[in-house]
Tab-separated table of C-alpha atoms and ligand atoms in Angstrom:
chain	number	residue	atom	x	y	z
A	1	UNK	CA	-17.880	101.792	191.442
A	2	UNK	CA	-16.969	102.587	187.996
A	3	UNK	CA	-18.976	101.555	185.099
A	4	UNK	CA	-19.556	102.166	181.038
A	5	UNK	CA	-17.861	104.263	179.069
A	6	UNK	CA	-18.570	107.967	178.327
A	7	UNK	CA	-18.658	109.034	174.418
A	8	UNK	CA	-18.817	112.963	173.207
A	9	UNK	CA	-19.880	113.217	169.733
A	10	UNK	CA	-21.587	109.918	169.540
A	11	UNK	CA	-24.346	110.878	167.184
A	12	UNK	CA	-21.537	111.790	164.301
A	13	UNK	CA	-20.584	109.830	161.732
A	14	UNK	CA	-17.558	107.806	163.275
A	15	UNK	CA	-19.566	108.343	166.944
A	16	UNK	CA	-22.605	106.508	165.980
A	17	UNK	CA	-21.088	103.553	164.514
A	18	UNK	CA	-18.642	102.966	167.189
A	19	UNK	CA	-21.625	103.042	169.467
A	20	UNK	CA	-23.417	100.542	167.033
A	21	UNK	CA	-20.136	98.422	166.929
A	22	UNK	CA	-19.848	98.554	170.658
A	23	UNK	CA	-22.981	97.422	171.868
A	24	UNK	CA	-22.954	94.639	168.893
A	25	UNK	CA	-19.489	93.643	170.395
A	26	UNK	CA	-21.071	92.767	174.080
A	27	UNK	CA	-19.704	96.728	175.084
A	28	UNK	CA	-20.263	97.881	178.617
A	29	UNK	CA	-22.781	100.564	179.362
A	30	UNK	CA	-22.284	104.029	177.479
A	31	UNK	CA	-23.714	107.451	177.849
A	32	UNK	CA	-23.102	109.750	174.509
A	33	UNK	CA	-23.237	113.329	175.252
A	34	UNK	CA	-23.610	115.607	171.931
A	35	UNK	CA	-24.576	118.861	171.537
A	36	UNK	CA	-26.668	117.939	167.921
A	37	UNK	CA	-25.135	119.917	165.727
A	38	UNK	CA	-25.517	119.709	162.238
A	39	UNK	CA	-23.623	117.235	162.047
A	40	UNK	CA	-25.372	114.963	164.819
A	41	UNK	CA	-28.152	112.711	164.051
A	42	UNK	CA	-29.973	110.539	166.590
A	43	UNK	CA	-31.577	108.562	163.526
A	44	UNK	CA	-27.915	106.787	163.393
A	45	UNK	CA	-28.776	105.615	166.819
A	46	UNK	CA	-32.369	104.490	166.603
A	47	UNK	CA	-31.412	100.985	167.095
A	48	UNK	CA	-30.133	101.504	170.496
A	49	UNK	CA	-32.683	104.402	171.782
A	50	UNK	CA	-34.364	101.729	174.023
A	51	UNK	CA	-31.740	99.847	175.586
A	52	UNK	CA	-31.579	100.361	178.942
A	53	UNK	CA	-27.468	100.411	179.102
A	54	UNK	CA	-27.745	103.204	176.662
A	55	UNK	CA	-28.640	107.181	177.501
A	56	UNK	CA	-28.186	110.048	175.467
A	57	UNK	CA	-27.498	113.601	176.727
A	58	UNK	CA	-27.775	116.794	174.857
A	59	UNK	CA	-25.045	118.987	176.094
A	60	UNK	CA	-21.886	120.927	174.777
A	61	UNK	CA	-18.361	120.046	176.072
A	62	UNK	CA	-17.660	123.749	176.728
A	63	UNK	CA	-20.380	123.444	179.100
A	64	UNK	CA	-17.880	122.618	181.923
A	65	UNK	CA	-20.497	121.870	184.858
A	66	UNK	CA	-22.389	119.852	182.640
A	67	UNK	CA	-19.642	117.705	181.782
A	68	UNK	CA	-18.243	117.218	185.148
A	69	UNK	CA	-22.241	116.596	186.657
A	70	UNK	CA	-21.877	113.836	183.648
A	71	UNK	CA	-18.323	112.114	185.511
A	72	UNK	CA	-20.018	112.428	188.834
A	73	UNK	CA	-23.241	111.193	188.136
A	74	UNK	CA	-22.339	107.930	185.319
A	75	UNK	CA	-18.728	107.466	186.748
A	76	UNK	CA	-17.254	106.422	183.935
A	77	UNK	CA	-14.048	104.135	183.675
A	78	UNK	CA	-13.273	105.629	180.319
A	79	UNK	CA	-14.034	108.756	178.232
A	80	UNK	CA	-13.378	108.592	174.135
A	81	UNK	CA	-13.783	112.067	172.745
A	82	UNK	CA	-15.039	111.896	169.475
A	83	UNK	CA	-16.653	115.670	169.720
A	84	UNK	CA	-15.476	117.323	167.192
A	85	UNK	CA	-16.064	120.424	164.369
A	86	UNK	CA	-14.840	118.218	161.552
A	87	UNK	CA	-14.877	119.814	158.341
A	88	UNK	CA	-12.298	121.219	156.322
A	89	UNK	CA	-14.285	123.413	154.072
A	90	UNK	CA	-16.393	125.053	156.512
A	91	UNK	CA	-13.134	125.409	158.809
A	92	UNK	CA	-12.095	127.745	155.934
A	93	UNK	CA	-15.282	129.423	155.849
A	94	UNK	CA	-15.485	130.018	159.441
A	95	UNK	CA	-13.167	128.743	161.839
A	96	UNK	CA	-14.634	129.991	165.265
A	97	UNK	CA	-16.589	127.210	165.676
A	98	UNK	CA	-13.641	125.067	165.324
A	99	UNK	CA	-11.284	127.017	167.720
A	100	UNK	CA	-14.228	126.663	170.450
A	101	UNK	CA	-15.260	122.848	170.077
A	102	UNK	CA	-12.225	120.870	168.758
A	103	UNK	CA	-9.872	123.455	171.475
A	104	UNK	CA	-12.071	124.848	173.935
A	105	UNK	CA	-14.212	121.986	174.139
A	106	UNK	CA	-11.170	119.303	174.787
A	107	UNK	CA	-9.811	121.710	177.300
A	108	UNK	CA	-13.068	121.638	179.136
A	109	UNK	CA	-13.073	118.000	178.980
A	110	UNK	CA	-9.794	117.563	180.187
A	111	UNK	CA	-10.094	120.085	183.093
A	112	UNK	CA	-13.705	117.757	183.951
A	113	UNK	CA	-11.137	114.237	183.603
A	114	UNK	CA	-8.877	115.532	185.525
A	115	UNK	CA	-10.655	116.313	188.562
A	116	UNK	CA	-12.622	113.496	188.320
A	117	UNK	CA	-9.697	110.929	188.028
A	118	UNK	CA	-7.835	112.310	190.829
A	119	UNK	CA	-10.745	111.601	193.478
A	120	UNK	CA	-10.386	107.437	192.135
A	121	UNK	CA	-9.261	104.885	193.744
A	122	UNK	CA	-5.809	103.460	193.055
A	123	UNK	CA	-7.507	100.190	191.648
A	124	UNK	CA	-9.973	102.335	189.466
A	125	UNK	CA	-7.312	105.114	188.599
A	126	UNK	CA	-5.071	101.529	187.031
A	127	UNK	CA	-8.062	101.201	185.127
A	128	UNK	CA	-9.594	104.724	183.995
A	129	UNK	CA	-8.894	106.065	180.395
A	130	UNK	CA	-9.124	109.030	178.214
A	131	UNK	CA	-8.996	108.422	174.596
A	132	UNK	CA	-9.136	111.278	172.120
A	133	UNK	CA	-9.766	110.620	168.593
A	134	UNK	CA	-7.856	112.580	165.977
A	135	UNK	CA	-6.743	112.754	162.547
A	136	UNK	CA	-3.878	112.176	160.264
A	137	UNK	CA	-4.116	115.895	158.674
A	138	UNK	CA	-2.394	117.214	161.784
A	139	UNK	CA	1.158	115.813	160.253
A	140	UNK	CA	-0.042	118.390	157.481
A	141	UNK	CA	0.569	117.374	153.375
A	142	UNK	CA	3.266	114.710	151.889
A	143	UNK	CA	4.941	114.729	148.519
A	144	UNK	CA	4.395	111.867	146.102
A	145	UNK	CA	7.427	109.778	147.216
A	146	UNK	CA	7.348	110.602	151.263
A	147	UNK	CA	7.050	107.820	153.898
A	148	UNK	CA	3.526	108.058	155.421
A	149	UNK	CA	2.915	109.676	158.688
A	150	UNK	CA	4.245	107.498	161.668
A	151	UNK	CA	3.591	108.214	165.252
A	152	UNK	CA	6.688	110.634	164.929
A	153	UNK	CA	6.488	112.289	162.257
A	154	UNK	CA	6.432	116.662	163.590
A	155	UNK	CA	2.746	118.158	163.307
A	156	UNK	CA	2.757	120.753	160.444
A	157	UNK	CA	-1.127	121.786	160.216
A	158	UNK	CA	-2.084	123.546	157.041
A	159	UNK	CA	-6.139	123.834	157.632
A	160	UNK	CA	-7.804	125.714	160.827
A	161	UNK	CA	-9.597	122.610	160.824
A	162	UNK	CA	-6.412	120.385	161.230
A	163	UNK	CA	-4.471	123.479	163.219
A	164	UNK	CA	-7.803	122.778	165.625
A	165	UNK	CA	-7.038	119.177	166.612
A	166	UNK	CA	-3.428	119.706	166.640
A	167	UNK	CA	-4.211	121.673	169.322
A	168	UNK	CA	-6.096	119.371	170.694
A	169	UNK	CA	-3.350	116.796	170.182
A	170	UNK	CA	-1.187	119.106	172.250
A	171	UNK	CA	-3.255	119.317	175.267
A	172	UNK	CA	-4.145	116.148	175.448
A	173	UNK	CA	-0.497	115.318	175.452
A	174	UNK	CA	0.338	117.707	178.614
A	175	UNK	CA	-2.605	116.650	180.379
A	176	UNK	CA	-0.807	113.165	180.416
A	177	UNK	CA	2.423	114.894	180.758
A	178	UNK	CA	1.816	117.072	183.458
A	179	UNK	CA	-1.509	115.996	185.651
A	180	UNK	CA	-0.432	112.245	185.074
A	181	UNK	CA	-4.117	112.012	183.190
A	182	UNK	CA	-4.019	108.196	182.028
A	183	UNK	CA	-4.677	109.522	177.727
A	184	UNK	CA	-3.882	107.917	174.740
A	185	UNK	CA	-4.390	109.656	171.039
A	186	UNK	CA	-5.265	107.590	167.912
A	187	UNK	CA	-4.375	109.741	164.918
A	188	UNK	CA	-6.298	108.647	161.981
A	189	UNK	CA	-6.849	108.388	158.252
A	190	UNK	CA	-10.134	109.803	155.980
A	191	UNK	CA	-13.145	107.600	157.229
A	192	UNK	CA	-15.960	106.648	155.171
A	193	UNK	CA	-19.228	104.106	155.575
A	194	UNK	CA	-22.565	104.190	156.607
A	195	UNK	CA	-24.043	107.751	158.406
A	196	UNK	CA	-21.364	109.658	157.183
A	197	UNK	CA	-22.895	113.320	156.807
A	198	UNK	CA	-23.104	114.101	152.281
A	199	UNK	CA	-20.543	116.998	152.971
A	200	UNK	CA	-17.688	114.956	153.107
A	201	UNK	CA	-16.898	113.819	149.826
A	202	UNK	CA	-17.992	110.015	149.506
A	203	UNK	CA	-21.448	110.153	150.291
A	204	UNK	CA	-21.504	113.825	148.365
A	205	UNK	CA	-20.631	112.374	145.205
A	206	UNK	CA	-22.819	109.093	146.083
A	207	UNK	CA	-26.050	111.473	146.793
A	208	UNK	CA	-25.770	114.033	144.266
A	209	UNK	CA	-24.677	111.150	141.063
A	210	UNK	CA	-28.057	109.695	142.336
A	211	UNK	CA	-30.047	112.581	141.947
A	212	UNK	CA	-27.935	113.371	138.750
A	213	UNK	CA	-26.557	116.159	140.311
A	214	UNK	CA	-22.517	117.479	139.285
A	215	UNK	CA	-19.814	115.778	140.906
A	216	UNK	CA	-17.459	118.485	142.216
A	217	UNK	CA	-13.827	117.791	141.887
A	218	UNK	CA	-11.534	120.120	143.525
A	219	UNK	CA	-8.744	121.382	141.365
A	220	UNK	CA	-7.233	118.316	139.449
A	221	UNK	CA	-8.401	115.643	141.532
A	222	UNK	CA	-5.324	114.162	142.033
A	223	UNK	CA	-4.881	114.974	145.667
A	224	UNK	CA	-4.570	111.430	148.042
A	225	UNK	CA	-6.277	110.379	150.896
A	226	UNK	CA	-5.666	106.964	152.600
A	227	UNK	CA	-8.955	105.838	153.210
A	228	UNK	CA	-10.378	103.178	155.963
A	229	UNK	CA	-14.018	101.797	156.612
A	230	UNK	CA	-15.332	103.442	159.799
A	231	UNK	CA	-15.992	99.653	161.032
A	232	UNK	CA	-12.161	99.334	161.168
A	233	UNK	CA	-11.487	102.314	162.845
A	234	UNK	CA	-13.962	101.619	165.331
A	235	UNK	CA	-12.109	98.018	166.282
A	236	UNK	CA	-8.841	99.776	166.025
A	237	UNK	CA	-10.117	102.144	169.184
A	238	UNK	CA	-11.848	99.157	170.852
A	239	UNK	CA	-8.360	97.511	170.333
A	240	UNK	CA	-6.426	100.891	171.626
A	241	UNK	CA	-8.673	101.382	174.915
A	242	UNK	CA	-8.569	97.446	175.765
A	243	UNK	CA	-4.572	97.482	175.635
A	244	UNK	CA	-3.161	100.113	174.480
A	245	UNK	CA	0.285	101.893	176.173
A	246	UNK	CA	-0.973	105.160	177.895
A	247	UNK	CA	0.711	108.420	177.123
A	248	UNK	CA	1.318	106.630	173.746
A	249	UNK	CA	-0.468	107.923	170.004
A	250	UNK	CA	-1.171	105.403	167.836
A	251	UNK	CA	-1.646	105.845	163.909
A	252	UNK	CA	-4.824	104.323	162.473
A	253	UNK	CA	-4.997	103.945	158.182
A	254	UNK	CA	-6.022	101.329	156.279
A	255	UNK	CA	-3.287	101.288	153.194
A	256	UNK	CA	-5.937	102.564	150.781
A	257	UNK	CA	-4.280	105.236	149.375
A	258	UNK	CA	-6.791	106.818	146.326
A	259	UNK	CA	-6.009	109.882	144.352
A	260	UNK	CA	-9.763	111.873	144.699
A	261	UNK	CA	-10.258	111.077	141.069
A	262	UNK	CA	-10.389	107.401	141.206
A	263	UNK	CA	-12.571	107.376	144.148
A	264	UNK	CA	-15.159	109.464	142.496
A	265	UNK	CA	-14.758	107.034	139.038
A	266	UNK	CA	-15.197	103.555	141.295
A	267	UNK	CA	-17.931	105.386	143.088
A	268	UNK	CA	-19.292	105.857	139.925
A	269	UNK	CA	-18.654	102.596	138.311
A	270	UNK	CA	-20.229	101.050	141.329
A	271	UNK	CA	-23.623	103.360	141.167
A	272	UNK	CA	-23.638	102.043	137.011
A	273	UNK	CA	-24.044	98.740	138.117
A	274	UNK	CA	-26.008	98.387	141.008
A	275	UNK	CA	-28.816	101.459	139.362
A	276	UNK	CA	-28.827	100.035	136.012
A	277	UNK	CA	-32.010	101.816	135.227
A	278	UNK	CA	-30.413	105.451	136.076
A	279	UNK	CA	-30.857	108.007	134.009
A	280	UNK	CA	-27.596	109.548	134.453
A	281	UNK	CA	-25.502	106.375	133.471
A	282	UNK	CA	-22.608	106.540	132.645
A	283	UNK	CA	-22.567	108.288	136.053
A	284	UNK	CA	-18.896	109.730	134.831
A	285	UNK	CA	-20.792	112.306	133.101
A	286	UNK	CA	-22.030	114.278	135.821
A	287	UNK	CA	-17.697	114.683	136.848
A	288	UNK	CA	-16.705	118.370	136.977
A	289	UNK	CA	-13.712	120.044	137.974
A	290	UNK	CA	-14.153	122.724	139.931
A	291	UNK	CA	-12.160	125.498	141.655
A	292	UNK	CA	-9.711	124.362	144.256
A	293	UNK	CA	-9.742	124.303	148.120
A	294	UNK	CA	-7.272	126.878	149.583
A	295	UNK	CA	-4.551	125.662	150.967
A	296	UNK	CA	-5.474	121.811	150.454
A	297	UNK	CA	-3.356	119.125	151.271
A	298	UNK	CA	-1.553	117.232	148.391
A	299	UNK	CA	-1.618	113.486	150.283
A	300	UNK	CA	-2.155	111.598	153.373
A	301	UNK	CA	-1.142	108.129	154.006
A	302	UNK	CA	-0.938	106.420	157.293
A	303	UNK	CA	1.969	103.783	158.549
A	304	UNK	CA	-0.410	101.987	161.100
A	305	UNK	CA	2.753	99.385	161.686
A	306	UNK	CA	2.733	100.101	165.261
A	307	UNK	CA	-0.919	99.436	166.067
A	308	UNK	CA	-0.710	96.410	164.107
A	309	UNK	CA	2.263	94.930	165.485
A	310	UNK	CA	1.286	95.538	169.167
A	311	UNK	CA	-2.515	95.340	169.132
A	312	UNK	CA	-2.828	93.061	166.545
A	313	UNK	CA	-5.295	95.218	164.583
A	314	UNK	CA	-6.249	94.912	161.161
A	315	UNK	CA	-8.651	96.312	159.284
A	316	UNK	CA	-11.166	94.082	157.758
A	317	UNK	CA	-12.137	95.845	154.551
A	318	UNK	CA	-10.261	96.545	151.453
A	319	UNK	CA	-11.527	99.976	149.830
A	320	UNK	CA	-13.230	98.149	146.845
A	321	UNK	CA	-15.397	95.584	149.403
A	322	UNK	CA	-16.089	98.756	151.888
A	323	UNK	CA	-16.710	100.926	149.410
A	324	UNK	CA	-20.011	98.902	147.954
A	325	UNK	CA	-20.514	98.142	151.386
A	326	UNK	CA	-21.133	102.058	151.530
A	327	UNK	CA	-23.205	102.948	148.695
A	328	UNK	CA	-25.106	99.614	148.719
A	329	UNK	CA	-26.310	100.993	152.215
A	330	UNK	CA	-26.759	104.367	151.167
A	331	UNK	CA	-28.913	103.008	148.446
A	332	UNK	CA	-31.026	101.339	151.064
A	333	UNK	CA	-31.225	104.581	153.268
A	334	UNK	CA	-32.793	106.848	151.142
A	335	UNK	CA	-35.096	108.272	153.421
A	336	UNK	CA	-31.989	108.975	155.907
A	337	UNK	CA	-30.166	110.692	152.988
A	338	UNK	CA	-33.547	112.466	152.295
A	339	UNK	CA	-33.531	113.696	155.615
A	340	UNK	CA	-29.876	114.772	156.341
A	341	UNK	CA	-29.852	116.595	152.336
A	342	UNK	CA	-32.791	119.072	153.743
A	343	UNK	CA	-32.875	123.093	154.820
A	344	UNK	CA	-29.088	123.408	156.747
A	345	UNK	CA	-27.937	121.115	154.079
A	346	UNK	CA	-28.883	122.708	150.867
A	347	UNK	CA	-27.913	126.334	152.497
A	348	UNK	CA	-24.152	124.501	152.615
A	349	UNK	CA	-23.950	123.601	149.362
A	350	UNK	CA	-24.851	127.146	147.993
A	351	UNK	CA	-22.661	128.155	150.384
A	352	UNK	CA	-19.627	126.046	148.837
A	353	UNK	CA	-20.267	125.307	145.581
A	354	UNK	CA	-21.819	128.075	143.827
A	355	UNK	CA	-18.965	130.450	143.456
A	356	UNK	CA	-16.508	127.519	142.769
A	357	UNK	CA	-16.160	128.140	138.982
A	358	UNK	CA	-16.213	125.098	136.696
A	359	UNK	CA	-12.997	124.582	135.166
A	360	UNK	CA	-13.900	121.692	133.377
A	361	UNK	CA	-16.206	119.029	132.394
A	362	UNK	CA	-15.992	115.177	132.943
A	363	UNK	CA	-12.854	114.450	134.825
A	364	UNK	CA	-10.445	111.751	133.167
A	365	UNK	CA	-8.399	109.463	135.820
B	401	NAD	P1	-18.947	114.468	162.653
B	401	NAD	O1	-18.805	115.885	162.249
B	401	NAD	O2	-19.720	113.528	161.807
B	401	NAD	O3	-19.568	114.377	164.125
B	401	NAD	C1	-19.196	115.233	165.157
B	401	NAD	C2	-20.193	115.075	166.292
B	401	NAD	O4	-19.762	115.921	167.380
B	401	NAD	C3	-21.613	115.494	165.926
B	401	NAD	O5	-22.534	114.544	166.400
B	401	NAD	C4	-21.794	116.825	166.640
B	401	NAD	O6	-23.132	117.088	167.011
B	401	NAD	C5	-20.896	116.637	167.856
B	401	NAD	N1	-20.425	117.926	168.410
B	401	NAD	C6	-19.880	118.966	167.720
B	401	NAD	N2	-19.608	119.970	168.570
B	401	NAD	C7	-19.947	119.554	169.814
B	401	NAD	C8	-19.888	120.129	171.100
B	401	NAD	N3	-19.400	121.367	171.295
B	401	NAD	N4	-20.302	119.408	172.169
B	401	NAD	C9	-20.800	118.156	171.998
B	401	NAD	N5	-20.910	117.561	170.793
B	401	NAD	C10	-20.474	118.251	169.722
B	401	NAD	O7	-17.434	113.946	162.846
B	401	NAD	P2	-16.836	112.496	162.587
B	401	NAD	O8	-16.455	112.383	161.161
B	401	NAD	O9	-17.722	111.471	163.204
B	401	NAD	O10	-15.485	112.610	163.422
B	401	NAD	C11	-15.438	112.241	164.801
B	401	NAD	C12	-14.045	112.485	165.334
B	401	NAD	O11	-13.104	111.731	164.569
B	401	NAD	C13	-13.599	113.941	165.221
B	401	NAD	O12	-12.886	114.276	166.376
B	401	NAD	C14	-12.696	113.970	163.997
B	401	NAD	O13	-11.713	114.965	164.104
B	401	NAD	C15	-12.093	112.571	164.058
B	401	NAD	N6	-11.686	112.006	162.768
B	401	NAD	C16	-12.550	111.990	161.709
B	401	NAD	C17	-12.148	111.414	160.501
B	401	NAD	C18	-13.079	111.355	159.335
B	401	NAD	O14	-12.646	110.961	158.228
B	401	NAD	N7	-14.357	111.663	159.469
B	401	NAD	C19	-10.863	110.872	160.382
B	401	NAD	C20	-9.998	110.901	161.490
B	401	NAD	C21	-10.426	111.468	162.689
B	402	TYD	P1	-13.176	115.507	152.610
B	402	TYD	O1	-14.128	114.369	152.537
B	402	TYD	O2	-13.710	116.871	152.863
B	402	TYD	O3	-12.054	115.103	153.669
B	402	TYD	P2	-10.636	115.840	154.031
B	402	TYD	O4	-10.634	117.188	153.445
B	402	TYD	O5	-10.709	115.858	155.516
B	402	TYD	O6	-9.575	114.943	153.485
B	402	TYD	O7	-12.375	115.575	151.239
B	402	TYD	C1	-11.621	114.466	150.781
B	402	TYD	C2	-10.884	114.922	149.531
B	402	TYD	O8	-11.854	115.182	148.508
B	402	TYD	C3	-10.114	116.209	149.713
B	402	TYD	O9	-8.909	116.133	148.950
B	402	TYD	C4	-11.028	117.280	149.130
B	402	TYD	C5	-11.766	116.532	148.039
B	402	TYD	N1	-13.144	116.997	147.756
B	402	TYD	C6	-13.523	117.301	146.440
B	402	TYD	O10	-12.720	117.191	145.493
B	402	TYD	N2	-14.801	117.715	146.205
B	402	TYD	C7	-15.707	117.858	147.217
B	402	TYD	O11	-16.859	118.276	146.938
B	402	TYD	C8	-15.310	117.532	148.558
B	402	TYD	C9	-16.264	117.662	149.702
B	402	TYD	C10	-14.021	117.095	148.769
């Protein structure tokens, strides 16, 4: 009999609060395997760690026995593949990693899917899913006055990390394609919210303007990303695996599209009033522009009609009520934040900061 769900990547950022989001919306059992990189956490998930419809492996998804021991043992009627090497700058700084988790790693996974679905029933193999979770940045950079990305619009990849999932993308397609594997993609739109790991750059600009750090702006700051709560995207792929068209992608955005400069200024305006006693305030001051990310994409921005008008999705919070949401809670977290900002951390921000020249002081919107 099949039962639960099977995550990868479930103690990341977008992992661990779908898992939180699940099991607060009634969710079948789940098993989250994740390899615990740097980028996984199990403190995201300490609410959970006793329930008794919740177990956590430590494995890789290249580990191909592993994974397959996982689809025998749990039997699964659905797998969402959140596993992922997911940033951009240390895709540019070494890709290898990327090439072997985000490509390898879904290959693997597929492979393990594959032979697993084929040995279902009829009734379970009507029922069986494979959702992989991917980004908008595979449809590559739009000019000021473009359409945003719909479901058709070609892949053009500009960063190993985006060339990585395209990839993905690809396989995931001919796996449907070719072995008849029941998949569907959700293609989605910068995240941010609780959990998220301070290298991305909401909660970087959050931690560092608390500890009056600088706030590094790449180039001009006037790139655009169209940004959604994690929440939403987390009921958008509840929504997509309860009745969504197999073989199909679906786009996931929020319509919150924010040049990089205005998030950083609300960000700031927010930590102004809710740390009135900070010694940094006006938090503005701590803006620099620094040198720019090769190769880095101009805009994103997400038409999410088609998930709307057949799921019925829509996302809950606007970026201003999702956006206190997020530093109001990483306020309160400060001894997760200490935590994740330690050793590996640190080394990163060396790594990528300290040759980025500043090219100027106190970026104006
Ligand atoms: P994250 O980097 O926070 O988490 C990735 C998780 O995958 C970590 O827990 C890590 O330990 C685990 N992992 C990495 N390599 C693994 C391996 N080989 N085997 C098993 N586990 C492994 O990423 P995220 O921001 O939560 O993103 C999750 C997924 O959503 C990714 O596939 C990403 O491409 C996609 N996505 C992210 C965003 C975003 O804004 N963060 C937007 C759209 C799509
Ligand atoms: P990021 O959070 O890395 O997401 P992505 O590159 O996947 O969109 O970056 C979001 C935007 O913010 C992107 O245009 C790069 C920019 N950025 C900075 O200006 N400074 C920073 O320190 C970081 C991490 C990002």
């Amino acid at each position: 009999m099949m039962d639960g769900i099977l995550i990868t990547g479930g103690a990341g950022f977008i992992g661990s609060n779908f898992i939180l989001e699940w099991f607060a919306h009634g969710g079948a059992p789940l098993i989250n395997v994740d390899k615990l990189t740097y980028a996984g956490n199990l403190e995201n998930l300490t609410s959970v760690e006793g329930r008794s419809d919740y177990i956590f492996v430590q494995g890789d998804i290249c580990d191909a026995e592993l994974v397959a021991g996982l689809l025998q043992q749990y039997r699964p009627q659905a797998i969402i593949h959140f596993a992922a090497e997911s940033h951009v700058d240390r895709s540019i700084s070494g890709p290898e990693a990327f090439l072997r988790t985000n490509i390898d790693g879904t290959f693997t996974l597929l492979q393990a899917a594959r032979t697993y679905y084929d040995a279902l029933s009829a009734e379970e193999k009507t029922r069986f899913r494979f959702l992989h979770v991917s980004t908008d940045e595979v449809y590559g950079t739009l000019a000021p006055d473009d359409p945003a990305f719909h479901e058709e619009t070609p892949y053009s990849p500009n960063s190993p990390y985006a060339a990585s999932k395209a990839s993905s993308d690809h396989l995931v397609r001919a796996w449907f394609h070719t072995y008849g594997l029941p998949t569907i993609i959700t293609n989605c739109s910068n995240n941010y919210g609780p959990f998220q790991f301070p290298e991305k750059l909401i909660p970087l600009m959050i931690t560092h303007a608390l500890t009056g750090r600088p706030l590094p702006v790449y180039g001009d700051g006037l790139q655009i990303r169209d940004w959604l709560f994690a929440a939403d995207h987390c009921g958008a792929l509840r929504a997509v695996l309860e009745r969504g068209r197999v073989g199909e992608t679906y786009n996931v955005g929020g319509g919150n599209q924010r040049s990089n400069l205005e998030v950083v200024h609300t960000v700031c305006a927010l930590l102004d009033e809710l740390v009135p006693d900070s010694p940094y305030r006006p938090h503005t001051q701590l803006i620099r522009s620094v040198q720019d990310r090769p190769g880095h994409d101009r805009r994103y921005a997400i038409d999410a009609r088609k998930l709307e008008s057949e799921l019925g999705w829509r996302a809950n919070e606007s970026f201003e009520t999702g956006l206190r949401k997020t530093v109001e809670w990483y306020l309160a977290h400060a001894e997760w934040v200490e935590h994740v900002t330690t050793g590996a951390y640190q080394q990163w921000v060396t790594q990528n900061y300290s040759d980025r020249s500043v090219v100027s002081a106190g970026g104006s919107q």
